[in-house]
XYZ file of C-alpha atoms in Angstrom:
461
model
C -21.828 6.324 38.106
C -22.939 4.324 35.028
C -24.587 6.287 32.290
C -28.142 5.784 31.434
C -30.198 6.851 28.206
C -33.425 6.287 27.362
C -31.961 5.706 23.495
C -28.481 4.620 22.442
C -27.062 5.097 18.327
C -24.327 2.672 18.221
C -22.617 4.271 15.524
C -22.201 7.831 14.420
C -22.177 8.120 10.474
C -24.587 8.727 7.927
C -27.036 6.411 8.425
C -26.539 6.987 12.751
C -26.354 10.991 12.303
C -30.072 10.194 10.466
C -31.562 8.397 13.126
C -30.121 10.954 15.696
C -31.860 13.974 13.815
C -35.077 11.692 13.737
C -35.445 10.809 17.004
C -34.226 14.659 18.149
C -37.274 15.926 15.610
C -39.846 13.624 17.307
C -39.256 13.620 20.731
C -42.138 15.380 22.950
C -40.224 14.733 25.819
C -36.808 15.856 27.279
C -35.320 11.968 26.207
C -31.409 11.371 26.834
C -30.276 10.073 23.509
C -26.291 9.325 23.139
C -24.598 8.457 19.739
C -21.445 6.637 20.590
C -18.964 7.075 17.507
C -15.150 6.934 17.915
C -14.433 8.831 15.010
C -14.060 12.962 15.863
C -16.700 13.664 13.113
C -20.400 12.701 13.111
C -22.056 12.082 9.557
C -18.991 11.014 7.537
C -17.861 7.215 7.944
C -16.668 6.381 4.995
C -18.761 7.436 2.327
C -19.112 11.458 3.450
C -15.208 11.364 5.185
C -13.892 12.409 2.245
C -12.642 15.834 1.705
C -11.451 15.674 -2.009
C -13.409 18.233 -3.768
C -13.925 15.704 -6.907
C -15.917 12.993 -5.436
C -19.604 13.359 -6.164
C -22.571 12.365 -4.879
C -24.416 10.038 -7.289
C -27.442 11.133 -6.466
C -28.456 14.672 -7.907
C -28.817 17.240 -5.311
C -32.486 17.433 -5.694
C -33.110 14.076 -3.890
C -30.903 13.713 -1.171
C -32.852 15.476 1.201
C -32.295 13.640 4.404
C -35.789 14.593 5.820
C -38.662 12.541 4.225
C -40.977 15.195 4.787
C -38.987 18.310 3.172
C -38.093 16.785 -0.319
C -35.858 19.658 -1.196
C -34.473 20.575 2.096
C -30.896 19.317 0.913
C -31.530 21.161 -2.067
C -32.250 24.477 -0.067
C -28.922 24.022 1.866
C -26.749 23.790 -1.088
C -28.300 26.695 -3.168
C -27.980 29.359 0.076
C -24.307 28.852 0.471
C -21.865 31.803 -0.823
C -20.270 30.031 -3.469
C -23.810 29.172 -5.150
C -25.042 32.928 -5.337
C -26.920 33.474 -8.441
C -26.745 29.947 -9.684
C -29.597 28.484 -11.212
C -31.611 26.713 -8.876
C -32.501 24.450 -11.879
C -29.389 23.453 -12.421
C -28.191 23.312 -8.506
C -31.001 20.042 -8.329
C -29.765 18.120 -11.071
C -26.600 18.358 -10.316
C -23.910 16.214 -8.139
C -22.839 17.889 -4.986
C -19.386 16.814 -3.756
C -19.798 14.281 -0.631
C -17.813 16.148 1.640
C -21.121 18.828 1.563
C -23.205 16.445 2.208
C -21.510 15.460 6.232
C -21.777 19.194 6.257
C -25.067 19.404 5.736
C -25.537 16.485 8.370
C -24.168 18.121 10.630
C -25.922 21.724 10.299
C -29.198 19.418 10.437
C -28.251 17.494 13.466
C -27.453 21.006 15.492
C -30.319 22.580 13.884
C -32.591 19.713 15.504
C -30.325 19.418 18.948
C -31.388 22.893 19.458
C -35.159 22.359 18.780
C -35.905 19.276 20.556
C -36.711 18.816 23.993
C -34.927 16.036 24.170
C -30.911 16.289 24.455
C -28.405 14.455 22.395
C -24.869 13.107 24.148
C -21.841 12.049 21.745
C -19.530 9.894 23.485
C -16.480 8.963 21.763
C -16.621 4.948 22.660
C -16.410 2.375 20.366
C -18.845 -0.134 21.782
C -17.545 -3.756 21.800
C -20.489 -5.423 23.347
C -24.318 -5.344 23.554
C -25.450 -7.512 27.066
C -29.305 -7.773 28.036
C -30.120 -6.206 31.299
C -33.257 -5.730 33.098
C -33.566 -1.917 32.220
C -32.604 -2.386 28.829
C -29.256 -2.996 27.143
C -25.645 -2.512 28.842
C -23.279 -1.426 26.009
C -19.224 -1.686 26.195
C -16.244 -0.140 25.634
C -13.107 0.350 27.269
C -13.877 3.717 28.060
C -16.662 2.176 30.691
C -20.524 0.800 30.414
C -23.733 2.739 29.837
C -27.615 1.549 30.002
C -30.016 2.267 27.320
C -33.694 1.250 27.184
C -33.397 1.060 23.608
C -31.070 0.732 21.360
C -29.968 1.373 17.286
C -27.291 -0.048 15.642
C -25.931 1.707 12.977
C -22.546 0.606 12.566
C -21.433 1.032 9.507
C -19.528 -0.489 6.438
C -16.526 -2.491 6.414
C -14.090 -2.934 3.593
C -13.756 -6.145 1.766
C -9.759 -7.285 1.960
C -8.318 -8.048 -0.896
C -9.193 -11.382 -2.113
C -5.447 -13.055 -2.977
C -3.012 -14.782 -1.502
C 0.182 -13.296 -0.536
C -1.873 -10.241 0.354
C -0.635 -10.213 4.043
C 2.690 -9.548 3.066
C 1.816 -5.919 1.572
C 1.659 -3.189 3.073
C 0.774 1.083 2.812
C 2.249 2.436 0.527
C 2.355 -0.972 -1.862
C -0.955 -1.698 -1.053
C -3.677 0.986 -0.474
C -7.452 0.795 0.680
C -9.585 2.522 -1.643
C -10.890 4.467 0.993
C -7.534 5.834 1.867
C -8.047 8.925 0.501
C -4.729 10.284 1.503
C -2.500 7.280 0.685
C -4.363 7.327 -2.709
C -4.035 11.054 -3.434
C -0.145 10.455 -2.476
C 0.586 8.199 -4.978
C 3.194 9.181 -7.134
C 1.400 10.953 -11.131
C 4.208 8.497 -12.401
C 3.595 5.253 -10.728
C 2.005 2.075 -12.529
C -0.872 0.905 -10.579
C -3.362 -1.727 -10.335
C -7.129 -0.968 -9.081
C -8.429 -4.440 -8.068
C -12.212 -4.064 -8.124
C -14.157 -2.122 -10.543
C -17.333 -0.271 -8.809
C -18.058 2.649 -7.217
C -14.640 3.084 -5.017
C -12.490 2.151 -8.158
C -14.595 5.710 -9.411
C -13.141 7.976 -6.367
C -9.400 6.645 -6.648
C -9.171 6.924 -10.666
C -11.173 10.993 -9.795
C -8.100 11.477 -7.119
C -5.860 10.141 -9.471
C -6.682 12.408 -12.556
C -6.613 15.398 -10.136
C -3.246 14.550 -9.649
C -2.270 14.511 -13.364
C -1.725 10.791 -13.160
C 0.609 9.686 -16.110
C 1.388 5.903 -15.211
C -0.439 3.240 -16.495
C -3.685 2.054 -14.491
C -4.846 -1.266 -14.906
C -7.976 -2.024 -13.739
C -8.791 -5.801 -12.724
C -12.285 -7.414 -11.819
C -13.850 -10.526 -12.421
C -16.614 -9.599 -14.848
C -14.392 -6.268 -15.633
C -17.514 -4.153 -15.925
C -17.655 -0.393 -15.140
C -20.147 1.672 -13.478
C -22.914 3.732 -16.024
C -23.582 6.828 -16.054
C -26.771 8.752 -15.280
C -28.593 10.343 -18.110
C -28.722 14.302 -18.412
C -32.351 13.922 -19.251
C -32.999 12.445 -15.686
C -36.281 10.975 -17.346
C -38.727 8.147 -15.723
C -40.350 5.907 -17.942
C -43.803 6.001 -16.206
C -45.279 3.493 -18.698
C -43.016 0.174 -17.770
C -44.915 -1.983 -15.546
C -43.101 -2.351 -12.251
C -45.878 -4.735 -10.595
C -45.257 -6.975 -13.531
C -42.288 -7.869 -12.369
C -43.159 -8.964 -8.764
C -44.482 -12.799 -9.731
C -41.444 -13.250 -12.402
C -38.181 -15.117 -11.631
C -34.964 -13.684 -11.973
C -34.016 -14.368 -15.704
C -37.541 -13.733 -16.971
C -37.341 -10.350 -14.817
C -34.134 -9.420 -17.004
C -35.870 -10.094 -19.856
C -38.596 -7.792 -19.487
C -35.895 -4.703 -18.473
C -34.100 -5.426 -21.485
C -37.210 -5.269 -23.559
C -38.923 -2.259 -21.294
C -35.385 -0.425 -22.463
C -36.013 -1.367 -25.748
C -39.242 0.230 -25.988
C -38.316 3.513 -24.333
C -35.534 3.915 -26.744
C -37.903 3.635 -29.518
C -39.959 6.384 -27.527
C -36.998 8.444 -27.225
C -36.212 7.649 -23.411
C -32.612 6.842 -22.327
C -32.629 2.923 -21.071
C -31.660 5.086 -17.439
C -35.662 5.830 -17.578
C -36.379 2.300 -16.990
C -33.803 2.418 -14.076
C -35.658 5.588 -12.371
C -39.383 4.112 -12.951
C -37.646 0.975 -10.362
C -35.873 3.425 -7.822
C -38.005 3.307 -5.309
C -39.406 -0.312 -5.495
C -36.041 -2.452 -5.009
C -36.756 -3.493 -1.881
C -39.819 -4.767 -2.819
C -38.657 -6.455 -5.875
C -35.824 -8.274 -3.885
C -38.501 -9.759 -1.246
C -40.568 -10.749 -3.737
C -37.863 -13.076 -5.356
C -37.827 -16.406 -3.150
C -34.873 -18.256 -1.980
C -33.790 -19.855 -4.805
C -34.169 -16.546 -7.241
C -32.351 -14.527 -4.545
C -29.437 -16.583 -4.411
C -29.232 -17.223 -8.548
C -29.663 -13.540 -8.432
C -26.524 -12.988 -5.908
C -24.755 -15.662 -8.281
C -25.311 -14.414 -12.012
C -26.993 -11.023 -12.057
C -26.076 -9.017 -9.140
C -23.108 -6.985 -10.804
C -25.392 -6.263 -13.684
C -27.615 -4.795 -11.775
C -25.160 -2.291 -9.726
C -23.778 -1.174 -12.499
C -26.696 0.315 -14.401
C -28.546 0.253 -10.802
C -25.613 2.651 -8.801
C -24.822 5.114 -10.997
C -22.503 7.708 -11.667
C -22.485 11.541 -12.656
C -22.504 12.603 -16.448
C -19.596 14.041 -15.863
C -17.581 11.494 -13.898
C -18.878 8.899 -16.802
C -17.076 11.300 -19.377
C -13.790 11.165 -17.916
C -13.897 7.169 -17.622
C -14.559 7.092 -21.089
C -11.781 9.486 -22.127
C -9.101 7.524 -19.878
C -10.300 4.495 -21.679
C -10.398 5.703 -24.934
C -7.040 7.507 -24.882
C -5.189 3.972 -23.624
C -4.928 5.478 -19.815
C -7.175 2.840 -18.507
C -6.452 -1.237 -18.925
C -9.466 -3.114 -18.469
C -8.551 -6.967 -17.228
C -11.317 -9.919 -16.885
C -10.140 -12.441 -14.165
C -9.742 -13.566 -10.808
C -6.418 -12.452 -8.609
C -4.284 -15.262 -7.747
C -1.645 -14.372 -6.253
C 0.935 -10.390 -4.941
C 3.798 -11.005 -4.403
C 6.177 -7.885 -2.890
C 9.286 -7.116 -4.581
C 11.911 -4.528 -3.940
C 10.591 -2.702 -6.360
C 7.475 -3.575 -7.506
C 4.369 -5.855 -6.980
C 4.037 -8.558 -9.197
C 0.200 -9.757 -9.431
C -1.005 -12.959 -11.198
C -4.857 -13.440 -12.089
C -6.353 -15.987 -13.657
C -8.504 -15.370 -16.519
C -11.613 -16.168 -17.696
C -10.203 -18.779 -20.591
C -7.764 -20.115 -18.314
C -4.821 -17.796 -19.285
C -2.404 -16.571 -16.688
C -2.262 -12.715 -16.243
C 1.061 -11.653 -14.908
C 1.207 -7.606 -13.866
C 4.091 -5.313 -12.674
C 3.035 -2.424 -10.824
C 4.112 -0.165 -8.163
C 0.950 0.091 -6.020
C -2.431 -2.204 -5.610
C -5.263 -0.707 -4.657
C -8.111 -2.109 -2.932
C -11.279 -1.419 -4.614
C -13.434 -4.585 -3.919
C -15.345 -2.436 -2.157
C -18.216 -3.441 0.748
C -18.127 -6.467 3.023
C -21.385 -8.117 3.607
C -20.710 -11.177 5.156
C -21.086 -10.157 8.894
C -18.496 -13.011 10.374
C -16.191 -11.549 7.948
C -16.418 -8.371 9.368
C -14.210 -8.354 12.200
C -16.411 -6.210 14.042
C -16.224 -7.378 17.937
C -19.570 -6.118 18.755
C -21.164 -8.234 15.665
C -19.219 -11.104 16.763
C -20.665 -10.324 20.490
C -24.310 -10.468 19.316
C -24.054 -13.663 17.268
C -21.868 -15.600 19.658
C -24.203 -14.970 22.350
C -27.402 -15.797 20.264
C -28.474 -12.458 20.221
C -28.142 -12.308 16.185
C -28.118 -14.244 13.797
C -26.647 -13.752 10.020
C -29.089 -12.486 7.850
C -30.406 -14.366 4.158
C -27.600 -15.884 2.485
C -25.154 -15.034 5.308
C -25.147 -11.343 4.383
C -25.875 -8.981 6.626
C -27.611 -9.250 10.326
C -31.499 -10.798 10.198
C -34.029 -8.317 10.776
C -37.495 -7.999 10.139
C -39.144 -5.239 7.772
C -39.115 -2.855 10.526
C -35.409 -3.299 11.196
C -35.901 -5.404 14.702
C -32.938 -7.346 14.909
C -33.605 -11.127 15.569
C -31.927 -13.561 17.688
C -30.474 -16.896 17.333
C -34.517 -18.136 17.235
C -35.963 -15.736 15.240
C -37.361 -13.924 17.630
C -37.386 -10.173 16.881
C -35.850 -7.465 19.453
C -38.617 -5.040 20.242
C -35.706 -2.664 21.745
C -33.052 -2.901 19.282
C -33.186 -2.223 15.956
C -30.935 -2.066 12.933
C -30.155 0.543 10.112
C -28.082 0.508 6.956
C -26.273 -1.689 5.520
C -26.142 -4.364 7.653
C -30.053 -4.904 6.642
C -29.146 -5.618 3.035
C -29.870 -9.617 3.043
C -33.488 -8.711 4.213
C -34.078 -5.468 1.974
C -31.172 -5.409 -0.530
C -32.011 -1.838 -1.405
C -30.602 -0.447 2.299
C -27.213 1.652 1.541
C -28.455 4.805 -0.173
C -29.720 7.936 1.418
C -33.562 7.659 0.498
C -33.245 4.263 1.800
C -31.978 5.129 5.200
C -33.854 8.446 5.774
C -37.024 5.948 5.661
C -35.577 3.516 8.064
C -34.116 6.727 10.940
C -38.078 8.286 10.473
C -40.103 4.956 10.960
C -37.076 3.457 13.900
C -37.832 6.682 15.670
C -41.443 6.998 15.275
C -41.611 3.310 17.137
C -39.041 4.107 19.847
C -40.698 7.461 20.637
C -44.107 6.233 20.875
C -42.460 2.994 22.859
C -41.276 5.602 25.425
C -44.443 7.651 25.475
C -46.608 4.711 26.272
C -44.190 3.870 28.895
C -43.949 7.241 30.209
């Protein structure tokens, strides 16, 4: 007998595990909800998967609370475990928990809210491959069989970008290793010479693994603008007086002007320039839609890795051991654009092309991928994304990034015409909101997809 559910989470990771709890938390009525994830583990993907006790959260503990209505509830998990007995609660908030907590924590609050809900929660290990409109609702695929939902939300995920050079195909583990490998990169040998193409947030977790491993090789680093993550300030202050709505009418370049100047003038008030950053946390996605067209797409072209840099940033602490690699010679920093790996016997020889023309020519023993996320949804690979957009059910989002949704996260189809049933959260919403990765981003989007689909279901009940 095919399965039915009254709502389907395609996808079983953070940003899935979030809408589960939601619509577990709101239901009134005893709902069948499924989560269909292939992986063993709910609430890890691949930012929480990790088990390597040195990759932090960059958000301090005191605001990753995954419930918009208990602010500190993530906070109140970490401080009652054993190992935090007696610790300042103080200093528990503004600190960085390791991610591998965090899926814990997921997890305790998903089975905390299975328990409590009237409605029950099925976790079917299927990796759907297809979405097909039916008169009850949506049929989803795998090989495993079919199942009928009324609604639907698809939360699938992130997806790595491949490495951006040719001769790439010809490498292979252990020569070349994904970033979010975390075995292959914690099995590198301390000795090896390595390159770390890409130089964000992932290129932070493998150079963490590698000095946890007493790395002694040399570690070049190699990006196109070569710029390297920031570092929260220990004062974690918010510069209340910079005007946010002042930004709204401006265009991009007039819009960096007045940051650079707003972190001028809380310097000479005694505020770190990360104040500036905090007073614009919670009003990126508003920012981004109120750029048209034109500004979004000079923004994607000239500005966008300025802003993640100072915009996603990283621990005190992790910041301090970047700067001592670099200082002590550890870390080479390259500008340019890879051209070309080629495999040897020994070795990988790269070849980049620099910013004044110049060939770059590197030896090394392993690559690793660090170019981090893909957000180019036919670039994917993802059969169920090609699925939905082959059969006009989708359509690629602004500036081919992402799906195209509306601000409530209802996907739309080839016409623009928005899905009341199935809706989209995470990352795959970033060409509509921008702002759509981070937890306080996606805790939003679980509470207000649920609230729709419960009150959908009541009415229809």
């Amino acid at each position: 007998m095919q399965a039915r559910f009254d709502i389907a989470i395609v996808g079983g990771a953070a940003a899935g595990t979030l809408a589960a709890i939601q619509h577990l938390r709101q239901a009134t009525a005893p709902l069948r909800i499924a989560v269909f994830e292939p992986s063993p583990d709910l609430a890890e993907g691949i930012a929480y998967s990790t088990h390597r006790p040195e990759h932090l959260l960059n958000v301090p503990t005191g605001r990753m609370s995954a419930l918009p209505d208990r602010p500190s509830d993530f906070l109140d998990w970490f401080a009652a475990r054993p190992e935090h007995a007696g610790a300042s609660r103080e200093a528990l908030a503004h600190g960085y928990a390791p991610r591998r907590d965090y899926a814990r924590y997921l997890a305790d609050r998903l089975e905390e809210a299975r328990q409590a809900s009237p409605a029950s929660l099925d976790v079917l290990p299927w990796r759907i491959e297809s979405l097909g409109r039916e008169a009850e609702g949506w049929c989803l695929s795998a090989a495993q069989g079919t199942a009928v939902a009324e609604r639907v939300v698809l939360a699938v995920g992130n997806a790595q970008r491949p490495l951006p050079v040719r001769g790439s195909g010809a490498l292979a583990r252990p020569r070349l290793v994904d970033a979010w490998d975390y075995a292959g990169i914690a099995g590198i040998d301390p000795a090896a010479d390595v390159c770390i193409v890409g130089t964000g947030l992932s290129m932070v977790d493998v150079l963490l693994t590698l000095e946890a491993n007493d790395h002694r090789g040399r570690i070049h680093l190699l990006s196109r603008h070569a710029m390297l993550p920031r570092a929260h300030s220990t004062s974690h202050a918010v510069d209340e007086a910079f005007d946010v709505d002042a930004l709204h009418p401006l265009g991009v370049r007039e819009r960096l002007r007045r940051l650079r100047q707003g972190m001028r003038d809380a310097a000479a008030r005694g505020l770190p320039w990360q104040a500036v950053m905090e007073r614009l946390r919670p009003h990126g996605q508003a920012l981004w839609r109120s750029l048209g067209e034109t500004e979004q797409r000079r923004f994607l072209r000239h500005a966008v890795r300025y802003w993640d840099i100072h915009r996603h940033r990283i621990a005190p602490e992790v910041g301090a051991i970047l700067a001592d690699w670099y200082a002590d010679g550890r870390l080479v920093l390259h500008r340019g654009r890879l051209d070309m790996a080629v495999a040897g016997q020994r070795c990988v020889q790269l070849t980049a092309r620099t910013r004044d023309g110049r060939s770059l020519v590197l030896d090394v023993d392993h690559v690793i991928n660090a170019t981090g996320l893909e957000l180019r949804v036919q670039a994917m690979r993802n059969p169920l994304l090609e699925q939905l957009l082959g059969e006009g059910h989708a359509r690629p989002g602004p500036h081919g990034i992402g799906l195209d949704v509306d601000a409530e996260g209802r996907l739309l189809d080839a016409n623009g015409r928005p899905h009341e049933d199935l809706r989209v959260i995470g990352s795959l919403r970033i060409g509509e909101a921008w702002e759509t990765i981070a937890v306080p981003e996606l805790r939003v989007q679980a509470e207000t997809i649920a609230r729709a689909f419960i009150a959908t279901q009541a009415a229809v009940a």
